[in-house]
Amino acid sequence: NAGVTQTPKFQVLKTGQSMTLQCAQDMNHEYMSWYRQDPGMGLRLIHYSVGAGITDQGEVPNGYNVSRSTTEDFPLRLLSAAPSQTSVYFCASSYSSPAGPVDYYGYTFGSGTRLTVV
Amino acid sequence: KNQVEQSPQSLIILEGKNCTLQCNYTVSPFSNLRWYKQDTGRGPVSLTIMTFSENTKSNGRYTATLDADTKQSSLHITASQLSDSASYICVVSGRVDYKLSFGAGTTVTVRA
């Protein structure tokens, strides 16, 4: 089925460990982004990409790295996990910036990765 | 300070009843506002989008309204069903930088 695929669904890390959250989409979307969702707060943008080879920081980028070598894939790397990074992470994609004036489709979100750092 | 505030934080309604969720925002100038539905353990799915020139938009039993003058939006669910149990998120886009601002969501529980 077309959409955004995130792996893994669940992960437990020890403080200081590193890992990569995978995100792949098969809709040929140019725009991809990573959000984290914490209780009582709105989704917060970590990093985003407007196309292959182009990435930029969002609202809360510290402790995370991204790369975009292909249109389909947009992995998120945690460099040295900290308990403050315990969260649910969502990858999302769209044809163009979902905040732009002409995009009526909005984001397609993945199902999320629930990460716990102990 | 969050630029999008939603109320109530949660509500419980009986199946078949109606309910209304509120979204107040301070984003200015404003471009568009979306409502998303997020089922437990899933990513959000878009329900409606309204630009600043629109004041109502329907999607089945979901009707969103927008008052750009008072910076308020509401999402009305008619004849609720058990499948409406979810979190509903209001997302506002600014017109200058097109940054998205997310509300914290309203959790709706529909009981039989």
PDB file of C-alpha atoms in Angstrom:
ATOM      1  CA  ASN A   1       0.000   0.000   0.000  1.00  0.00           C
ATOM      2  CA  ALA A   2       1.210   3.491  -0.816  1.00  0.00           C
ATOM      3  CA  GLY A   3       2.161   5.619   2.116  1.00  0.00           C
ATOM      4  CA  VAL A   4       4.841   6.379   4.657  1.00  0.00           C
ATOM      5  CA  THR A   5       6.543   3.437   6.350  1.00  0.00           C
ATOM      6  CA  GLN A   6       8.382   3.859   9.635  1.00  0.00           C
ATOM      7  CA  THR A   7      10.550   1.291  11.360  1.00  0.00           C
ATOM      8  CA  PRO A   8      10.854   0.194  14.067  1.00  0.00           C
ATOM      9  CA  LYS A   9       7.467   0.679  15.768  1.00  0.00           C
ATOM     10  CA  PHE A  10       8.953   0.390  19.255  1.00  0.00           C
ATOM     11  CA  GLN A  11      12.484   0.813  20.572  1.00  0.00           C
ATOM     12  CA  VAL A  12      14.144   0.934  23.975  1.00  0.00           C
ATOM     13  CA  LEU A  13      17.596   2.467  24.191  1.00  0.00           C
ATOM     14  CA  LYS A  14      20.061   2.983  26.968  1.00  0.00           C
ATOM     15  CA  THR A  15      21.393   6.466  27.588  1.00  0.00           C
ATOM     16  CA  GLY A  16      24.295   7.164  25.270  1.00  0.00           C
ATOM     17  CA  GLN A  17      23.360   4.630  22.620  1.00  0.00           C
ATOM     18  CA  SER A  18      22.813   5.692  19.048  1.00  0.00           C
ATOM     19  CA  MET A  19      20.261   4.481  16.551  1.00  0.00           C
ATOM     20  CA  THR A  20      18.534   5.310  13.289  1.00  0.00           C
ATOM     21  CA  LEU A  21      14.807   5.600  12.788  1.00  0.00           C
ATOM     22  CA  GLN A  22      13.886   4.668   9.254  1.00  0.00           C
ATOM     23  CA  CYS A  23      11.308   6.421   7.079  1.00  0.00           C
ATOM     24  CA  ALA A  24      10.381   5.572   3.502  1.00  0.00           C
ATOM     25  CA  GLN A  25       7.619   6.849   1.223  1.00  0.00           C
ATOM     26  CA  ASP A  26       6.535   5.595  -2.184  1.00  0.00           C
ATOM     27  CA  MET A  27       4.424   8.548  -3.294  1.00  0.00           C
ATOM     28  CA  ASN A  28       7.262  10.514  -4.928  1.00  0.00           C
ATOM     29  CA  HIS A  29       6.799  13.300  -2.382  1.00  0.00           C
ATOM     30  CA  GLU A  30       9.465  15.980  -2.410  1.00  0.00           C
ATOM     31  CA  TYR A  31       8.881  17.237   1.112  1.00  0.00           C
ATOM     32  CA  MET A  32       9.651  15.034   4.117  1.00  0.00           C
ATOM     33  CA  SER A  33       9.917  15.836   7.794  1.00  0.00           C
ATOM     34  CA  TRP A  34      10.356  14.386  11.266  1.00  0.00           C
ATOM     35  CA  TYR A  35       8.249  15.348  14.259  1.00  0.00           C
ATOM     36  CA  ARG A  36       8.194  14.321  17.863  1.00  0.00           C
ATOM     37  CA  GLN A  37       4.990  14.091  19.864  1.00  0.00           C
ATOM     38  CA  ASP A  38       5.039  14.462  23.632  1.00  0.00           C
ATOM     39  CA  PRO A  39       2.075  14.337  26.045  1.00  0.00           C
ATOM     40  CA  GLY A  40       0.225  17.621  26.350  1.00  0.00           C
ATOM     41  CA  MET A  41       2.200  19.255  23.553  1.00  0.00           C
ATOM     42  CA  GLY A  42       1.677  19.758  19.865  1.00  0.00           C
ATOM     43  CA  LEU A  43       3.853  18.005  17.333  1.00  0.00           C
ATOM     44  CA  ARG A  44       7.253  19.657  17.101  1.00  0.00           C
ATOM     45  CA  LEU A  45       9.366  19.730  13.972  1.00  0.00           C
ATOM     46  CA  ILE A  46      12.844  18.204  14.297  1.00  0.00           C
ATOM     47  CA  HIS A  47      14.246  18.301  10.759  1.00  0.00           C
ATOM     48  CA  TYR A  48      12.823  18.559   7.279  1.00  0.00           C
ATOM     49  CA  SER A  49      13.855  18.147   3.661  1.00  0.00           C
ATOM     50  CA  VAL A  50      12.503  19.843   0.547  1.00  0.00           C
ATOM     51  CA  GLY A  51      14.131  17.335  -1.791  1.00  0.00           C
ATOM     52  CA  ALA A  52      16.968  14.862  -2.203  1.00  0.00           C
ATOM     53  CA  GLY A  53      20.241  16.297  -0.941  1.00  0.00           C
ATOM     54  CA  ILE A  54      18.580  19.176   0.937  1.00  0.00           C
ATOM     55  CA  THR A  55      17.839  19.178   4.662  1.00  0.00           C
ATOM     56  CA  ASP A  56      17.215  21.847   7.249  1.00  0.00           C
ATOM     57  CA  GLN A  57      16.613  22.173  10.956  1.00  0.00           C
ATOM     58  CA  GLY A  58      13.245  22.533  12.543  1.00  0.00           C
ATOM     59  CA  GLU A  59      12.197  23.664  15.983  1.00  0.00           C
ATOM     60  CA  VAL A  60      13.996  21.016  18.095  1.00  0.00           C
ATOM     61  CA  PRO A  61      16.980  19.674  16.104  1.00  0.00           C
ATOM     62  CA  ASN A  62      19.538  19.198  18.899  1.00  0.00           C
ATOM     63  CA  GLY A  63      20.663  15.596  19.308  1.00  0.00           C
ATOM     64  CA  TYR A  64      19.353  14.507  15.910  1.00  0.00           C
ATOM     65  CA  ASN A  65      20.829  14.221  12.422  1.00  0.00           C
ATOM     66  CA  VAL A  66      19.174  13.573   9.078  1.00  0.00           C
ATOM     67  CA  SER A  67      20.192  12.943   5.502  1.00  0.00           C
ATOM     68  CA  ARG A  68      18.244  12.681   2.243  1.00  0.00           C
ATOM     69  CA  SER A  69      20.184  10.742  -0.362  1.00  0.00           C
ATOM     70  CA  THR A  70      17.063   9.632  -2.249  1.00  0.00           C
ATOM     71  CA  THR A  71      13.542  11.003  -2.702  1.00  0.00           C
ATOM     72  CA  GLU A  72      12.100   7.948  -0.949  1.00  0.00           C
ATOM     73  CA  ASP A  73      14.135   7.735   2.261  1.00  0.00           C
ATOM     74  CA  PHE A  74      14.629  10.140   5.140  1.00  0.00           C
ATOM     75  CA  PRO A  75      16.315   8.480   8.154  1.00  0.00           C
ATOM     76  CA  LEU A  76      16.586  10.178  11.544  1.00  0.00           C
ATOM     77  CA  ARG A  77      19.695   9.480  13.602  1.00  0.00           C
ATOM     78  CA  LEU A  78      19.944   9.841  17.346  1.00  0.00           C
ATOM     79  CA  LEU A  79      23.592  10.491  18.071  1.00  0.00           C
ATOM     80  CA  SER A  80      23.718   9.795  21.812  1.00  0.00           C
ATOM     81  CA  ALA A  81      20.320   8.986  23.263  1.00  0.00           C
ATOM     82  CA  ALA A  82      19.127  10.877  26.333  1.00  0.00           C
ATOM     83  CA  PRO A  83      16.005  10.311  28.494  1.00  0.00           C
ATOM     84  CA  SER A  84      14.664  13.656  27.193  1.00  0.00           C
ATOM     85  CA  GLN A  85      14.396  12.029  23.770  1.00  0.00           C
ATOM     86  CA  THR A  86      11.794   9.585  25.017  1.00  0.00           C
ATOM     87  CA  SER A  87       8.890  10.356  22.717  1.00  0.00           C
ATOM     88  CA  VAL A  88       6.813   9.199  19.782  1.00  0.00           C
ATOM     89  CA  TYR A  89       8.428  10.105  16.481  1.00  0.00           C
ATOM     90  CA  PHE A  90       6.485  10.666  13.291  1.00  0.00           C
ATOM     91  CA  CYS A  91       7.764  10.914   9.770  1.00  0.00           C
ATOM     92  CA  ALA A  92       5.577  12.814   7.309  1.00  0.00           C
ATOM     93  CA  SER A  93       5.705  13.617   3.617  1.00  0.00           C
ATOM     94  CA  SER A  94       3.850  15.774   1.103  1.00  0.00           C
ATOM     95  CA  TYR A  95       4.089  16.909  -2.512  1.00  0.00           C
ATOM     96  CA  SER A  96       5.266  20.328  -1.440  1.00  0.00           C
ATOM     97  CA  SER A  97       5.573  22.225   1.790  1.00  0.00           C
ATOM     98  CA  PRO A  98       2.322  21.406   3.601  1.00  0.00           C
ATOM     99  CA  ALA A  99       2.272  24.871   5.056  1.00  0.00           C
ATOM    100  CA  GLY A 100       2.306  26.545   1.645  1.00  0.00           C
ATOM    101  CA  PRO A 101      -0.634  28.414   0.204  1.00  0.00           C
ATOM    102  CA  VAL A 102      -1.560  25.978  -2.565  1.00  0.00           C
ATOM    103  CA  ASP A 103      -1.156  22.595  -0.925  1.00  0.00           C
ATOM    104  CA  TYR A 104      -4.567  21.108  -0.227  1.00  0.00           C
ATOM    105  CA  TYR A 105      -3.377  17.597   0.461  1.00  0.00           C
ATOM    106  CA  GLY A 106      -1.367  18.159   3.572  1.00  0.00           C
ATOM    107  CA  TYR A 107       0.858  15.629   5.181  1.00  0.00           C
ATOM    108  CA  THR A 108       0.803  11.861   4.941  1.00  0.00           C
ATOM    109  CA  PHE A 109       2.067  10.611   8.276  1.00  0.00           C
ATOM    110  CA  GLY A 110       3.703   7.328   9.154  1.00  0.00           C
ATOM    111  CA  SER A 111       2.404   5.238  12.057  1.00  0.00           C
ATOM    112  CA  GLY A 112       5.102   6.434  14.403  1.00  0.00           C
ATOM    113  CA  THR A 113       8.015   5.025  16.398  1.00  0.00           C
ATOM    114  CA  ARG A 114       7.648   4.898  20.158  1.00  0.00           C
ATOM    115  CA  LEU A 115      11.113   5.423  21.638  1.00  0.00           C
ATOM    116  CA  THR A 116      12.023   4.988  25.286  1.00  0.00           C
ATOM    117  CA  VAL A 117      15.453   5.980  26.562  1.00  0.00           C
ATOM    118  CA  VAL A 118      16.371   4.570  29.965  1.00  0.00           C
TER     119      VAL A 118
ATOM    120  CA  LYS B   1       3.940  30.001  24.173  1.00  0.00           C
ATOM    121  CA  ASN B   2       1.931  27.739  21.916  1.00  0.00           C
ATOM    122  CA  GLN B   3       0.198  29.695  19.212  1.00  0.00           C
ATOM    123  CA  VAL B   4      -2.597  27.136  18.929  1.00  0.00           C
ATOM    124  CA  GLU B   5      -4.746  26.283  21.935  1.00  0.00           C
ATOM    125  CA  GLN B   6      -7.379  23.553  21.861  1.00  0.00           C
ATOM    126  CA  SER B   7     -10.221  22.875  24.234  1.00  0.00           C
ATOM    127  CA  PRO B   8     -11.369  20.819  25.901  1.00  0.00           C
ATOM    128  CA  GLN B   9      -8.329  18.646  26.532  1.00  0.00           C
ATOM    129  CA  SER B  10     -10.579  15.592  26.503  1.00  0.00           C
ATOM    130  CA  LEU B  11     -14.247  14.707  26.424  1.00  0.00           C
ATOM    131  CA  ILE B  12     -16.481  11.662  26.636  1.00  0.00           C
ATOM    132  CA  ILE B  13     -19.714  11.413  24.687  1.00  0.00           C
ATOM    133  CA  LEU B  14     -22.333   8.753  24.117  1.00  0.00           C
ATOM    134  CA  GLU B  15     -22.649   7.132  20.734  1.00  0.00           C
ATOM    135  CA  GLY B  16     -25.040   9.025  18.513  1.00  0.00           C
ATOM    136  CA  LYS B  17     -24.532  12.364  20.263  1.00  0.00           C
ATOM    137  CA  ASN B  18     -22.907  15.467  18.787  1.00  0.00           C
ATOM    138  CA  CYS B  19     -19.888  17.334  20.078  1.00  0.00           C
ATOM    139  CA  THR B  20     -17.868  20.428  19.251  1.00  0.00           C
ATOM    140  CA  LEU B  21     -14.154  20.944  19.663  1.00  0.00           C
ATOM    141  CA  GLN B  22     -12.543  24.377  19.845  1.00  0.00           C
ATOM    142  CA  CYS B  23      -9.307  25.774  18.457  1.00  0.00           C
ATOM    143  CA  ASN B  24      -8.031  29.287  19.203  1.00  0.00           C
ATOM    144  CA  TYR B  25      -4.912  30.555  17.515  1.00  0.00           C
ATOM    145  CA  THR B  26      -2.687  33.601  17.536  1.00  0.00           C
ATOM    146  CA  VAL B  27      -0.801  32.876  14.318  1.00  0.00           C
ATOM    147  CA  SER B  28      -0.807  36.032  12.214  1.00  0.00           C
ATOM    148  CA  PRO B  29      -0.983  36.647   9.367  1.00  0.00           C
ATOM    149  CA  PHE B  30      -2.877  33.463   8.782  1.00  0.00           C
ATOM    150  CA  SER B  31      -2.800  31.229   5.703  1.00  0.00           C
ATOM    151  CA  ASN B  32      -4.811  28.099   6.398  1.00  0.00           C
ATOM    152  CA  LEU B  33      -6.077  25.822   9.148  1.00  0.00           C
ATOM    153  CA  ARG B  34      -6.380  22.059   9.132  1.00  0.00           C
ATOM    154  CA  TRP B  35      -8.019  19.549  11.402  1.00  0.00           C
ATOM    155  CA  TYR B  36      -6.377  16.137  11.721  1.00  0.00           C
ATOM    156  CA  LYS B  37      -7.714  12.954  13.289  1.00  0.00           C
ATOM    157  CA  GLN B  38      -5.222  10.732  15.090  1.00  0.00           C
ATOM    158  CA  ASP B  39      -6.280   7.230  16.091  1.00  0.00           C
ATOM    159  CA  THR B  40      -4.410   5.626  18.966  1.00  0.00           C
ATOM    160  CA  GLY B  41      -1.064   4.294  17.800  1.00  0.00           C
ATOM    161  CA  ARG B  42      -1.397   5.854  14.350  1.00  0.00           C
ATOM    162  CA  GLY B  43      -0.257   8.981  12.604  1.00  0.00           C
ATOM    163  CA  PRO B  44      -2.600  11.946  12.066  1.00  0.00           C
ATOM    164  CA  VAL B  45      -4.875  11.970   9.018  1.00  0.00           C
ATOM    165  CA  SER B  46      -6.185  15.191   7.469  1.00  0.00           C
ATOM    166  CA  LEU B  47      -9.940  15.825   7.846  1.00  0.00           C
ATOM    167  CA  THR B  48     -10.422  19.349   6.507  1.00  0.00           C
ATOM    168  CA  ILE B  49      -8.521  22.400   5.385  1.00  0.00           C
ATOM    169  CA  MET B  50      -9.776  25.994   5.304  1.00  0.00           C
ATOM    170  CA  THR B  51      -8.077  29.077   3.959  1.00  0.00           C
ATOM    171  CA  PHE B  52      -8.637  32.495   5.467  1.00  0.00           C
ATOM    172  CA  SER B  53     -11.443  33.185   2.975  1.00  0.00           C
ATOM    173  CA  GLU B  54     -13.473  30.101   3.913  1.00  0.00           C
ATOM    174  CA  ASN B  55     -15.678  29.835   6.978  1.00  0.00           C
ATOM    175  CA  THR B  56     -16.988  26.274   6.807  1.00  0.00           C
ATOM    176  CA  LYS B  57     -15.911  22.929   5.381  1.00  0.00           C
ATOM    177  CA  SER B  58     -17.497  19.506   5.744  1.00  0.00           C
ATOM    178  CA  ASN B  59     -16.156  15.992   5.466  1.00  0.00           C
ATOM    179  CA  GLY B  60     -18.964  13.527   6.090  1.00  0.00           C
ATOM    180  CA  ARG B  61     -20.077  13.871   9.714  1.00  0.00           C
ATOM    181  CA  TYR B  62     -17.251  16.325  10.434  1.00  0.00           C
ATOM    182  CA  THR B  63     -17.876  20.045   9.936  1.00  0.00           C
ATOM    183  CA  ALA B  64     -15.194  22.619  10.565  1.00  0.00           C
ATOM    184  CA  THR B  65     -15.881  26.332  10.939  1.00  0.00           C
ATOM    185  CA  LEU B  66     -13.487  29.231  10.915  1.00  0.00           C
ATOM    186  CA  ASP B  67     -13.771  32.807  12.123  1.00  0.00           C
ATOM    187  CA  ALA B  68     -10.592  34.508  10.957  1.00  0.00           C
ATOM    188  CA  ASP B  69     -11.555  37.764  12.692  1.00  0.00           C
ATOM    189  CA  THR B  70     -11.667  36.198  16.155  1.00  0.00           C
ATOM    190  CA  LYS B  71      -9.033  33.579  15.260  1.00  0.00           C
ATOM    191  CA  GLN B  72     -11.249  30.699  16.270  1.00  0.00           C
ATOM    192  CA  SER B  73     -12.128  27.410  14.654  1.00  0.00           C
ATOM    193  CA  SER B  74     -14.394  24.594  15.706  1.00  0.00           C
ATOM    194  CA  LEU B  75     -14.832  20.996  14.644  1.00  0.00           C
ATOM    195  CA  HIS B  76     -18.332  19.606  15.002  1.00  0.00           C
ATOM    196  CA  ILE B  77     -18.895  15.855  15.012  1.00  0.00           C
ATOM    197  CA  THR B  78     -22.452  14.829  14.218  1.00  0.00           C
ATOM    198  CA  ALA B  79     -24.060  11.555  15.303  1.00  0.00           C
ATOM    199  CA  SER B  80     -20.849  10.241  16.811  1.00  0.00           C
ATOM    200  CA  GLN B  81     -19.726   6.667  16.255  1.00  0.00           C
ATOM    201  CA  LEU B  82     -17.353   4.485  18.223  1.00  0.00           C
ATOM    202  CA  SER B  83     -14.805   4.935  15.432  1.00  0.00           C
ATOM    203  CA  ASP B  84     -14.719   8.663  16.159  1.00  0.00           C
ATOM    204  CA  SER B  85     -12.762   7.917  19.347  1.00  0.00           C
ATOM    205  CA  ALA B  86      -9.445   9.598  18.610  1.00  0.00           C
ATOM    206  CA  SER B  87      -7.374  12.696  19.168  1.00  0.00           C
ATOM    207  CA  TYR B  88      -8.265  15.701  17.001  1.00  0.00           C
ATOM    208  CA  ILE B  89      -5.480  18.124  16.218  1.00  0.00           C
ATOM    209  CA  CYS B  90      -5.781  21.686  14.947  1.00  0.00           C
ATOM    210  CA  VAL B  91      -2.886  22.881  12.772  1.00  0.00           C
ATOM    211  CA  VAL B  92      -2.431  26.476  11.664  1.00  0.00           C
ATOM    212  CA  SER B  93      -0.154  27.772   8.918  1.00  0.00           C
ATOM    213  CA  GLY B  94       1.219  31.298   8.933  1.00  0.00           C
ATOM    214  CA  ARG B  95       1.189  33.289   5.708  1.00  0.00           C
ATOM    215  CA  VAL B  96       4.665  34.791   6.022  1.00  0.00           C
ATOM    216  CA  ASP B  97       6.934  31.843   6.773  1.00  0.00           C
ATOM    217  CA  TYR B  98       4.348  29.081   6.220  1.00  0.00           C
ATOM    218  CA  LYS B  99       5.440  27.505   9.459  1.00  0.00           C
ATOM    219  CA  LEU B 100       2.991  24.967  10.896  1.00  0.00           C
ATOM    220  CA  SER B 101       1.806  25.372  14.476  1.00  0.00           C
ATOM    221  CA  PHE B 102       0.209  22.318  16.057  1.00  0.00           C
ATOM    222  CA  GLY B 103      -2.306  22.275  18.861  1.00  0.00           C
ATOM    223  CA  ALA B 104      -1.924  19.676  21.613  1.00  0.00           C
ATOM    224  CA  GLY B 105      -5.148  17.993  20.535  1.00  0.00           C
ATOM    225  CA  THR B 106      -8.524  17.062  22.037  1.00  0.00           C
ATOM    226  CA  THR B 107      -9.054  13.433  22.932  1.00  0.00           C
ATOM    227  CA  VAL B 108     -12.573  12.269  22.174  1.00  0.00           C
ATOM    228  CA  THR B 109     -13.927   9.052  23.642  1.00  0.00           C
ATOM    229  CA  VAL B 110     -17.225   7.746  22.292  1.00  0.00           C
ATOM    230  CA  ARG B 111     -18.998   5.226  24.512  1.00  0.00           C
ATOM    231  CA  ALA B 112     -21.770   2.837  23.559  1.00  0.00           C
TER     232      ALA B 112
END
